[in-house]
Coordinates of C-alpha atoms and ligand atoms in Angstrom, one line a residue:
M1 CA 38.2 154.1 152.5
Q2 CA 36.4 157.3 153.5
T3 CA 39.7 159.2 154.2
D4 CA 40.8 158.5 150.6
T5 CA 37.7 160.2 149.2
L6 CA 37.2 163.8 148.4
T7 CA 33.9 165.2 146.9
V8 CA 33.4 167.7 144.2
T9 CA 30.2 169.6 145.0
S10 CA 29.2 172.2 142.5
S11 CA 26.0 173.8 141.5
T12 CA 25.3 171.1 138.9
S13 CA 26.8 168.0 140.3
S14 CA 28.5 166.1 143.1
Y15 CA 30.9 163.2 142.7
P16 CA 33.6 161.4 144.6
V17 CA 37.3 161.7 143.9
V18 CA 39.2 158.7 145.3
V19 CA 43.0 158.7 145.5
A20 CA 44.5 155.4 146.9
D21 CA 46.9 152.6 146.2
G22 CA 44.9 149.8 144.7
A23 CA 41.8 151.8 144.1
L24 CA 41.0 150.1 140.8
A25 CA 40.0 146.9 142.6
T26 CA 37.1 148.8 144.2
L27 CA 35.7 149.9 140.8
P28 CA 32.9 147.3 140.5
Q29 CA 31.3 148.0 143.8
R30 CA 31.6 151.8 143.3
L31 CA 29.9 151.6 139.8
G32 CA 27.2 149.5 141.4
A33 CA 26.7 152.0 144.2
L34 CA 26.3 154.8 141.7
G35 CA 23.6 152.7 139.9
L36 CA 25.8 152.3 136.8
Q37 CA 25.0 148.8 135.7
G38 CA 25.0 149.0 131.9
R39 CA 27.7 148.0 129.5
V40 CA 31.2 149.4 130.1
W41 CA 33.0 151.2 127.2
L42 CA 36.7 151.2 128.3
L43 CA 38.7 153.8 126.5
S44 CA 42.4 153.9 126.9
D45 CA 45.6 154.3 124.8
T46 CA 48.0 151.8 123.3
T47 CA 50.5 152.2 126.1
V48 CA 48.2 152.2 129.1
L49 CA 45.7 149.4 128.1
P50 CA 48.4 146.6 128.0
L51 CA 49.9 147.9 131.3
H52 CA 46.7 148.5 133.4
G53 CA 43.7 147.3 131.4
A54 CA 43.6 143.9 133.1
A55 CA 43.3 145.6 136.6
V56 CA 40.1 147.2 135.3
V57 CA 38.6 144.5 133.1
A58 CA 39.1 141.5 135.4
P59 CA 37.2 142.7 138.4
L60 CA 34.5 144.2 136.3
R61 CA 33.9 140.9 134.4
T62 CA 34.0 138.9 137.6
A63 CA 31.3 141.2 138.9
G64 CA 29.2 140.5 135.8
Y65 CA 29.8 143.6 133.7
T66 CA 30.2 143.4 130.0
V67 CA 33.4 145.4 129.1
E68 CA 34.3 146.6 125.6
P69 CA 37.9 147.8 125.5
F70 CA 39.3 150.2 122.9
A71 CA 42.7 151.9 122.6
V72 CA 43.6 155.1 120.7
P73 CA 47.3 155.7 119.8
A74 CA 49.2 157.1 122.8
G75 CA 49.9 160.8 122.5
E76 CA 48.5 164.3 122.1
T77 CA 47.6 163.8 118.4
S78 CA 44.8 161.4 119.5
K79 CA 42.9 164.4 120.8
S80 CA 41.5 164.7 117.3
Q81 CA 38.3 164.6 115.3
T82 CA 39.7 161.5 113.6
Q83 CA 40.0 159.5 116.8
L84 CA 36.6 160.9 118.1
D85 CA 35.0 159.6 114.9
A86 CA 36.6 156.2 115.4
I87 CA 35.2 156.1 118.9
Y88 CA 31.7 157.1 117.7
A89 CA 31.9 154.4 115.1
W90 CA 33.0 151.8 117.6
M91 CA 30.3 152.7 120.2
L92 CA 27.4 153.3 117.8
G93 CA 28.4 150.2 115.8
G94 CA 28.2 148.3 119.1
A95 CA 24.7 149.8 119.9
V96 CA 25.7 151.9 122.9
E97 CA 22.8 152.8 125.2
R98 CA 22.2 155.8 127.5
R99 CA 22.5 153.6 130.6
D100 CA 26.0 152.5 129.6
V101 CA 29.1 154.1 131.0
V102 CA 32.4 155.3 129.5
L103 CA 35.6 154.6 131.5
A104 CA 38.6 156.8 130.7
L105 CA 41.7 154.9 131.6
G106 CA 44.9 156.9 130.9
G107 CA 46.4 160.3 131.1
G108 CA 44.8 163.7 130.2
V109 CA 44.7 162.8 126.5
V110 CA 42.4 159.8 127.1
G111 CA 40.5 161.7 129.8
D112 CA 39.7 164.7 127.6
L113 CA 38.9 162.6 124.5
A114 CA 36.8 159.9 126.3
G115 CA 35.1 162.6 128.3
F116 CA 34.1 164.5 125.2
A117 CA 32.9 161.3 123.5
A118 CA 30.8 160.6 126.5
A119 CA 29.5 164.2 126.6
S120 CA 28.4 164.1 123.0
I121 CA 27.3 160.6 122.1
L122 CA 23.5 160.1 122.4
R123 CA 23.5 163.7 123.9
G124 CA 25.6 162.5 126.8
I125 CA 26.2 159.3 128.8
P126 CA 28.0 158.9 132.1
V127 CA 31.8 159.0 132.3
V128 CA 34.2 157.7 135.0
Q129 CA 37.7 159.0 135.0
L130 CA 40.5 156.5 135.9
P131 CA 43.7 158.7 135.6
T132 CA 47.0 157.0 135.3
T133 CA 49.4 160.0 135.0
L134 CA 50.2 162.3 137.9
L135 CA 49.1 165.3 135.8
A136 CA 45.7 163.7 135.1
M137 CA 45.2 162.7 138.8
V138 CA 45.8 166.2 140.2
D139 CA 44.4 168.2 137.4
A140 CA 42.8 166.8 134.1
A141 CA 40.5 164.1 135.6
V142 CA 38.8 166.5 138.0
G143 CA 36.5 169.3 137.0
G144 CA 34.7 168.2 133.9
K145 CA 36.7 169.9 131.1
T146 CA 36.6 167.6 128.1
G147 CA 37.6 168.1 124.5
I148 CA 39.8 167.7 121.5
N149 CA 42.3 169.9 119.6
H150 CA 41.6 171.7 116.4
P151 CA 44.1 172.5 113.7
L152 CA 43.8 176.2 114.8
G153 CA 44.6 175.5 118.5
K154 CA 44.6 173.2 121.5
N155 CA 41.4 172.3 123.4
L156 CA 39.3 174.6 121.2
I157 CA 36.4 172.1 120.8
G158 CA 34.9 170.6 123.9
A159 CA 32.3 170.6 126.6
F160 CA 31.9 170.6 130.4
H161 CA 30.9 167.1 131.3
Q162 CA 31.4 166.2 134.9
P163 CA 32.4 162.6 135.7
R164 CA 30.3 160.4 138.0
L165 CA 33.4 159.2 139.7
V166 CA 37.2 159.8 139.6
L167 CA 39.2 156.9 140.8
A168 CA 43.0 157.5 140.9
D169 CA 44.9 154.3 141.7
T170 CA 48.4 155.6 142.6
T171 CA 50.0 152.2 142.0
T172 CA 49.6 152.9 138.2
L173 CA 52.2 155.6 138.5
T174 CA 54.9 153.0 139.1
T175 CA 55.0 152.4 135.3
L176 CA 55.0 156.1 134.3
P177 CA 58.3 157.3 132.7
P178 CA 60.2 159.6 135.1
R179 CA 59.9 162.6 132.7
E180 CA 56.1 162.3 132.6
L181 CA 56.1 162.0 136.4
C182 CA 58.2 165.2 136.8
A183 CA 55.8 167.0 134.4
G184 CA 53.0 166.0 136.8
W185 CA 54.9 167.4 139.8
A186 CA 54.7 170.8 138.1
E187 CA 51.0 170.9 138.6
V188 CA 51.3 169.6 142.2
I189 CA 53.8 172.4 143.0
K190 CA 51.4 174.8 141.2
H191 CA 48.6 173.8 143.6
G192 CA 50.9 174.5 146.5
V193 CA 51.8 178.0 145.3
I194 CA 48.3 179.1 144.4
K195 CA 46.4 177.7 147.4
D196 CA 48.1 175.5 149.9
A197 CA 51.3 176.7 151.7
G198 CA 51.3 173.5 153.8
L199 CA 51.4 171.4 150.6
Y200 CA 54.3 173.5 149.4
T201 CA 56.2 172.8 152.7
E202 CA 55.5 169.0 152.4
L203 CA 56.9 169.1 148.9
Q204 CA 60.0 170.8 150.1
N205 CA 60.4 168.1 152.8
L206 CA 59.8 165.3 150.2
A207 CA 62.3 166.8 147.9
A208 CA 64.9 166.9 150.6
D209 CA 64.3 163.2 151.4
Y210 CA 64.1 161.9 147.8
C211 CA 66.5 164.0 145.8
H212 CA 68.6 161.6 143.8
P213 CA 72.3 162.5 144.4
A214 CA 73.4 160.6 141.3
Q215 CA 71.3 162.9 139.1
A216 CA 72.3 166.2 140.8
A217 CA 74.4 167.3 137.9
Q218 CA 71.4 167.4 135.6
G219 CA 69.0 168.7 138.2
S220 CA 67.8 166.0 140.6
V221 CA 64.7 164.0 139.9
V222 CA 62.3 162.8 142.5
T223 CA 61.6 159.3 141.7
W224 CA 58.4 157.4 142.6
A225 CA 58.7 155.3 145.7
A226 CA 55.9 152.7 145.6
G227 CA 54.8 152.0 149.1
D228 CA 55.7 155.3 150.6
P229 CA 52.3 156.5 151.9
R230 CA 53.4 160.1 151.8
F231 CA 53.1 160.1 148.0
S232 CA 49.4 159.3 147.8
A233 CA 48.8 161.6 150.8
I234 CA 50.5 164.5 148.9
I235 CA 48.7 163.7 145.7
R236 CA 45.4 163.7 147.6
R237 CA 46.3 167.0 149.1
A238 CA 47.0 168.5 145.6
V239 CA 43.8 167.0 144.3
A240 CA 42.0 168.6 147.2
V241 CA 43.0 172.0 145.9
K242 CA 41.5 171.3 142.5
V243 CA 38.4 169.8 144.1
G244 CA 37.9 172.9 146.1
V245 CA 38.4 175.3 143.2
V246 CA 36.1 173.5 140.8
S247 CA 33.4 173.1 143.5
R248 CA 33.3 176.8 144.0
D249 CA 33.7 177.8 140.4
E250 CA 32.7 175.0 138.0
R251 CA 32.5 177.1 134.8
E252 CA 35.6 179.3 135.3
Q253 CA 33.8 182.5 136.1
G254 CA 36.5 183.6 138.6
E255 CA 38.6 181.5 140.9
R256 CA 39.2 178.6 138.5
I257 CA 41.4 181.0 136.5
T258 CA 44.0 180.7 139.2
L259 CA 44.6 177.1 138.1
N260 CA 46.2 178.6 135.1
Y261 CA 49.2 179.9 137.1
G262 CA 52.2 179.4 134.8
H263 CA 50.0 178.5 131.9
T264 CA 49.8 181.9 130.1
M265 CA 53.5 181.8 129.2
G266 CA 53.6 178.0 129.5
H267 CA 51.1 177.5 126.6
A268 CA 53.0 180.1 124.5
I269 CA 56.4 178.3 125.1
E270 CA 54.8 174.9 124.3
A271 CA 53.4 176.2 121.0
L272 CA 56.5 178.1 119.9
A273 CA 58.9 175.3 120.8
G274 CA 56.7 173.0 118.8
Y275 CA 54.2 170.7 120.5
G276 CA 56.0 167.6 121.8
T277 CA 59.4 169.4 122.3
L278 CA 58.6 170.2 125.9
L279 CA 56.0 168.3 128.0
H280 CA 53.1 170.5 129.1
G281 CA 54.3 170.3 132.8
E282 CA 57.8 171.4 131.8
A283 CA 56.4 174.4 129.9
V284 CA 54.2 175.3 132.9
A285 CA 57.2 175.1 135.2
I286 CA 59.1 177.7 133.1
G287 CA 55.8 179.7 132.9
M288 CA 55.6 179.6 136.7
H289 CA 59.1 180.9 137.0
I290 CA 58.4 183.8 134.6
A291 CA 55.1 184.7 136.3
A292 CA 56.9 184.8 139.7
R293 CA 59.6 187.0 138.2
I294 CA 57.0 189.4 136.8
A295 CA 55.3 189.5 140.2
A296 CA 58.6 190.3 142.0
S297 CA 59.4 193.1 139.5
M298 CA 55.9 194.6 140.2
G299 CA 56.5 194.4 143.9
I300 CA 53.7 191.9 144.3
C301 CA 55.9 189.2 145.8
D302 CA 59.5 189.2 147.2
L303 CA 62.5 187.7 145.5
G304 CA 62.7 185.0 148.1
L305 CA 59.5 183.4 146.6
V306 CA 61.0 183.4 143.2
K307 CA 64.2 181.6 144.4
S308 CA 62.3 179.2 146.6
Q309 CA 59.9 178.2 143.8
R310 CA 62.8 177.8 141.4
A311 CA 64.7 175.5 143.8
L312 CA 61.6 173.4 144.3
L313 CA 60.9 173.1 140.6
H314 CA 64.6 172.0 140.0
A315 CA 64.4 169.5 142.9
F316 CA 61.5 167.8 141.1
G317 CA 63.5 167.6 137.8
L318 CA 61.8 170.6 136.1
P319 CA 63.3 173.3 134.0
T320 CA 62.9 177.0 134.7
S321 CA 64.9 178.4 131.7
L322 CA 63.5 179.0 128.2
P323 CA 64.8 176.6 125.5
A324 CA 67.4 178.3 123.3
G325 CA 66.2 180.2 120.3
L326 CA 62.7 181.2 121.4
D327 CA 61.9 184.7 120.4
A328 CA 60.6 186.9 123.2
Q329 CA 58.3 189.0 121.0
A330 CA 56.8 185.9 119.4
L331 CA 56.1 184.5 122.9
I332 CA 54.5 187.7 124.0
A333 CA 52.3 187.7 120.9
L334 CA 51.2 184.2 121.6
T335 CA 50.1 185.1 125.2
L336 CA 47.4 187.3 123.6
R337 CA 45.8 184.1 122.1
D338 CA 45.4 182.7 125.6
K339 CA 41.7 181.6 126.2
K340 CA 41.6 183.9 129.3
V341 CA 42.4 187.1 127.4
Q342 CA 39.6 189.7 127.9
A343 CA 39.2 192.9 126.0
H344 CA 42.7 192.2 124.4
K345 CA 44.3 192.2 127.9
V346 CA 46.2 189.2 129.2
R347 CA 45.0 188.1 132.6
W348 CA 48.1 187.0 134.5
V349 CA 47.9 184.8 137.6
L350 CA 50.7 186.1 139.9
P351 CA 51.9 184.9 143.3
T352 CA 51.8 187.2 146.3
T353 CA 53.0 184.8 149.0
I354 CA 53.2 180.9 148.8
G355 CA 49.5 179.8 148.9
N356 CA 48.1 183.0 147.5
V357 CA 47.8 184.6 144.0
V358 CA 46.1 187.6 142.4
I359 CA 44.8 188.0 138.8
R360 CA 46.3 191.1 137.1
D361 CA 45.5 192.5 133.6
D362 CA 47.9 195.5 133.9
V363 CA 51.3 193.8 133.5
P364 CA 53.5 196.1 131.4
E365 CA 54.9 194.3 128.3
E366 CA 58.3 195.6 129.2
L367 CA 58.2 193.6 132.5
V368 CA 57.2 190.5 130.6
R369 CA 60.2 191.0 128.2
A370 CA 62.5 191.5 131.2
A371 CA 61.3 188.4 132.9
L372 CA 61.9 186.4 129.7
R373 CA 65.4 187.8 129.4
S374 CA 66.4 187.0 133.0
Ligands
LIG401 P1 49.1 161.8 128.1 O1 47.7 161.4 128.4 O2 49.5 162.0 126.7 O3 50.0 160.8 128.9 C1 51.4 160.9 128.8 C2 52.1 159.6 128.3 O4 52.2 158.7 129.3 C3 51.4 158.9 127.1 O5 52.3 158.4 126.2 C4 50.6 157.8 127.9 O6 50.4 156.7 127.0 C5 51.6 157.5 128.9 N1 51.0 156.9 130.2 C6 49.9 157.3 130.8 N2 49.8 156.6 132.0 C7 50.8 155.8 132.0 C8 51.3 154.9 133.0 N3 50.6 154.7 134.2 N4 52.4 154.1 132.7 C9 53.1 154.3 131.6 N5 52.7 155.2 130.7 C10 51.6 156.0 130.9 O7 49.5 163.2 128.9 P2 49.1 163.9 130.3 O8 50.2 164.7 130.6 O9 48.5 162.9 131.2 O10 47.9 164.8 129.9 C11 48.1 165.9 129.0 C12 46.7 166.3 128.4 O11 45.8 166.6 129.4 C13 46.8 167.4 127.4 O12 46.0 167.1 126.3 C14 46.1 168.5 128.2 O13 45.4 169.5 127.4 C15 45.1 167.8 129.1 N6 44.7 168.5 130.3 C16 43.4 168.6 130.5 C17 43.0 169.2 131.7 C18 41.5 169.3 132.0 O14 41.1 170.0 132.9 N7 40.6 168.6 131.3 C19 43.9 169.7 132.6 C20 45.2 169.6 132.3 C21 45.7 169.0 131.1
LIG402 N1 43.4 172.8 134.2 C1 42.7 173.9 134.5 C2 41.3 173.8 134.8 O1 40.8 172.6 134.9 O2 40.6 174.7 134.9

């Protein structure tokens, strides 16, 4: 089991991150080992609870835990004050205590929402993240960012609340729709580009083996192969990048900004296209391509990197072109609303070589416009 476990060690906390096939079966002993013996408030969504709830509830009840399950509607709109209030009413109505624990079983939506409920109820109770999407495994479940959306913007209300444990059972990915899986691969590829050239090479090898010839006309999709141990190994390697970054920079004072590679333009594209039109990972893939083009035009990276990254994104079923009809000037205006803007300057994360990025706040607007046109 030890080799499946990574550890986040920051200035304020330390917790295990486990990535393994069948990991959910080990949950009761892991909670016990952490001294978490109170009631279990299992938060999930209406898609995930019927699919994977039993794998959590059954072993916990067998081990003597009292489990209270609750599902919010699946989808981004649940990251709302309305659903947060419903969770507070459910937990306070059920006499939640500080010794209890919240389990977040689902994708990033459930993780962020349940994490924020746990951060705020009774001034904070423990949370354990049980991610079931690839995106949540490699990104959202690790690092303690929790929150909800506000009518004025995404993720604007929230708190840092580190989980006591992250348990990613990779068998849950077998039920994930292919488009959601591909969206998660964008963040895996991102981790290779920003920090781990070896991971990037492994992804190239995996793509070569698993490209689906039947789908080549639309851009081939890498489908999940249950039982191929390389998948969980690659996911663990991508998680290791996040674990390292948040251990060194828990509160995003510096290095953590690099995790936003592709997100400056990605968030703008997501917002302008209309939330739900593109999945987050799809918008990030386009954003990564644009960032790489900007870097090449500034002489920060060579054109070979741009082409290689584009080929890899395509191999994993991801887009690199803007959806039709998006206005470049409106996109550029939206990048100025990025949470990383400082003194009205956009801080771009730009690749230098595979595995290395720099942060630049001196990107001429004309180069951004040119990258959007190309
Ligand atoms: P999601 O949670 O909406 O999940 C995507 C869809 O897949 C949902 O319909 C869900 O019901 C379904 N699903 C989840 N697991 C499934 C499974 N195993 N089988 C079948 N269906 C399944 O979306 P997501 O992409 O996981 O997360 C996106 C959210 O994560 C956004 O709100 C984003 O802001 C947030 N996020 C947070 C962080 C962070 O650091 N906290 C980082 C990245 C993203
Ligand atoms: N997803 C970016 C971060 O956790 O900082």
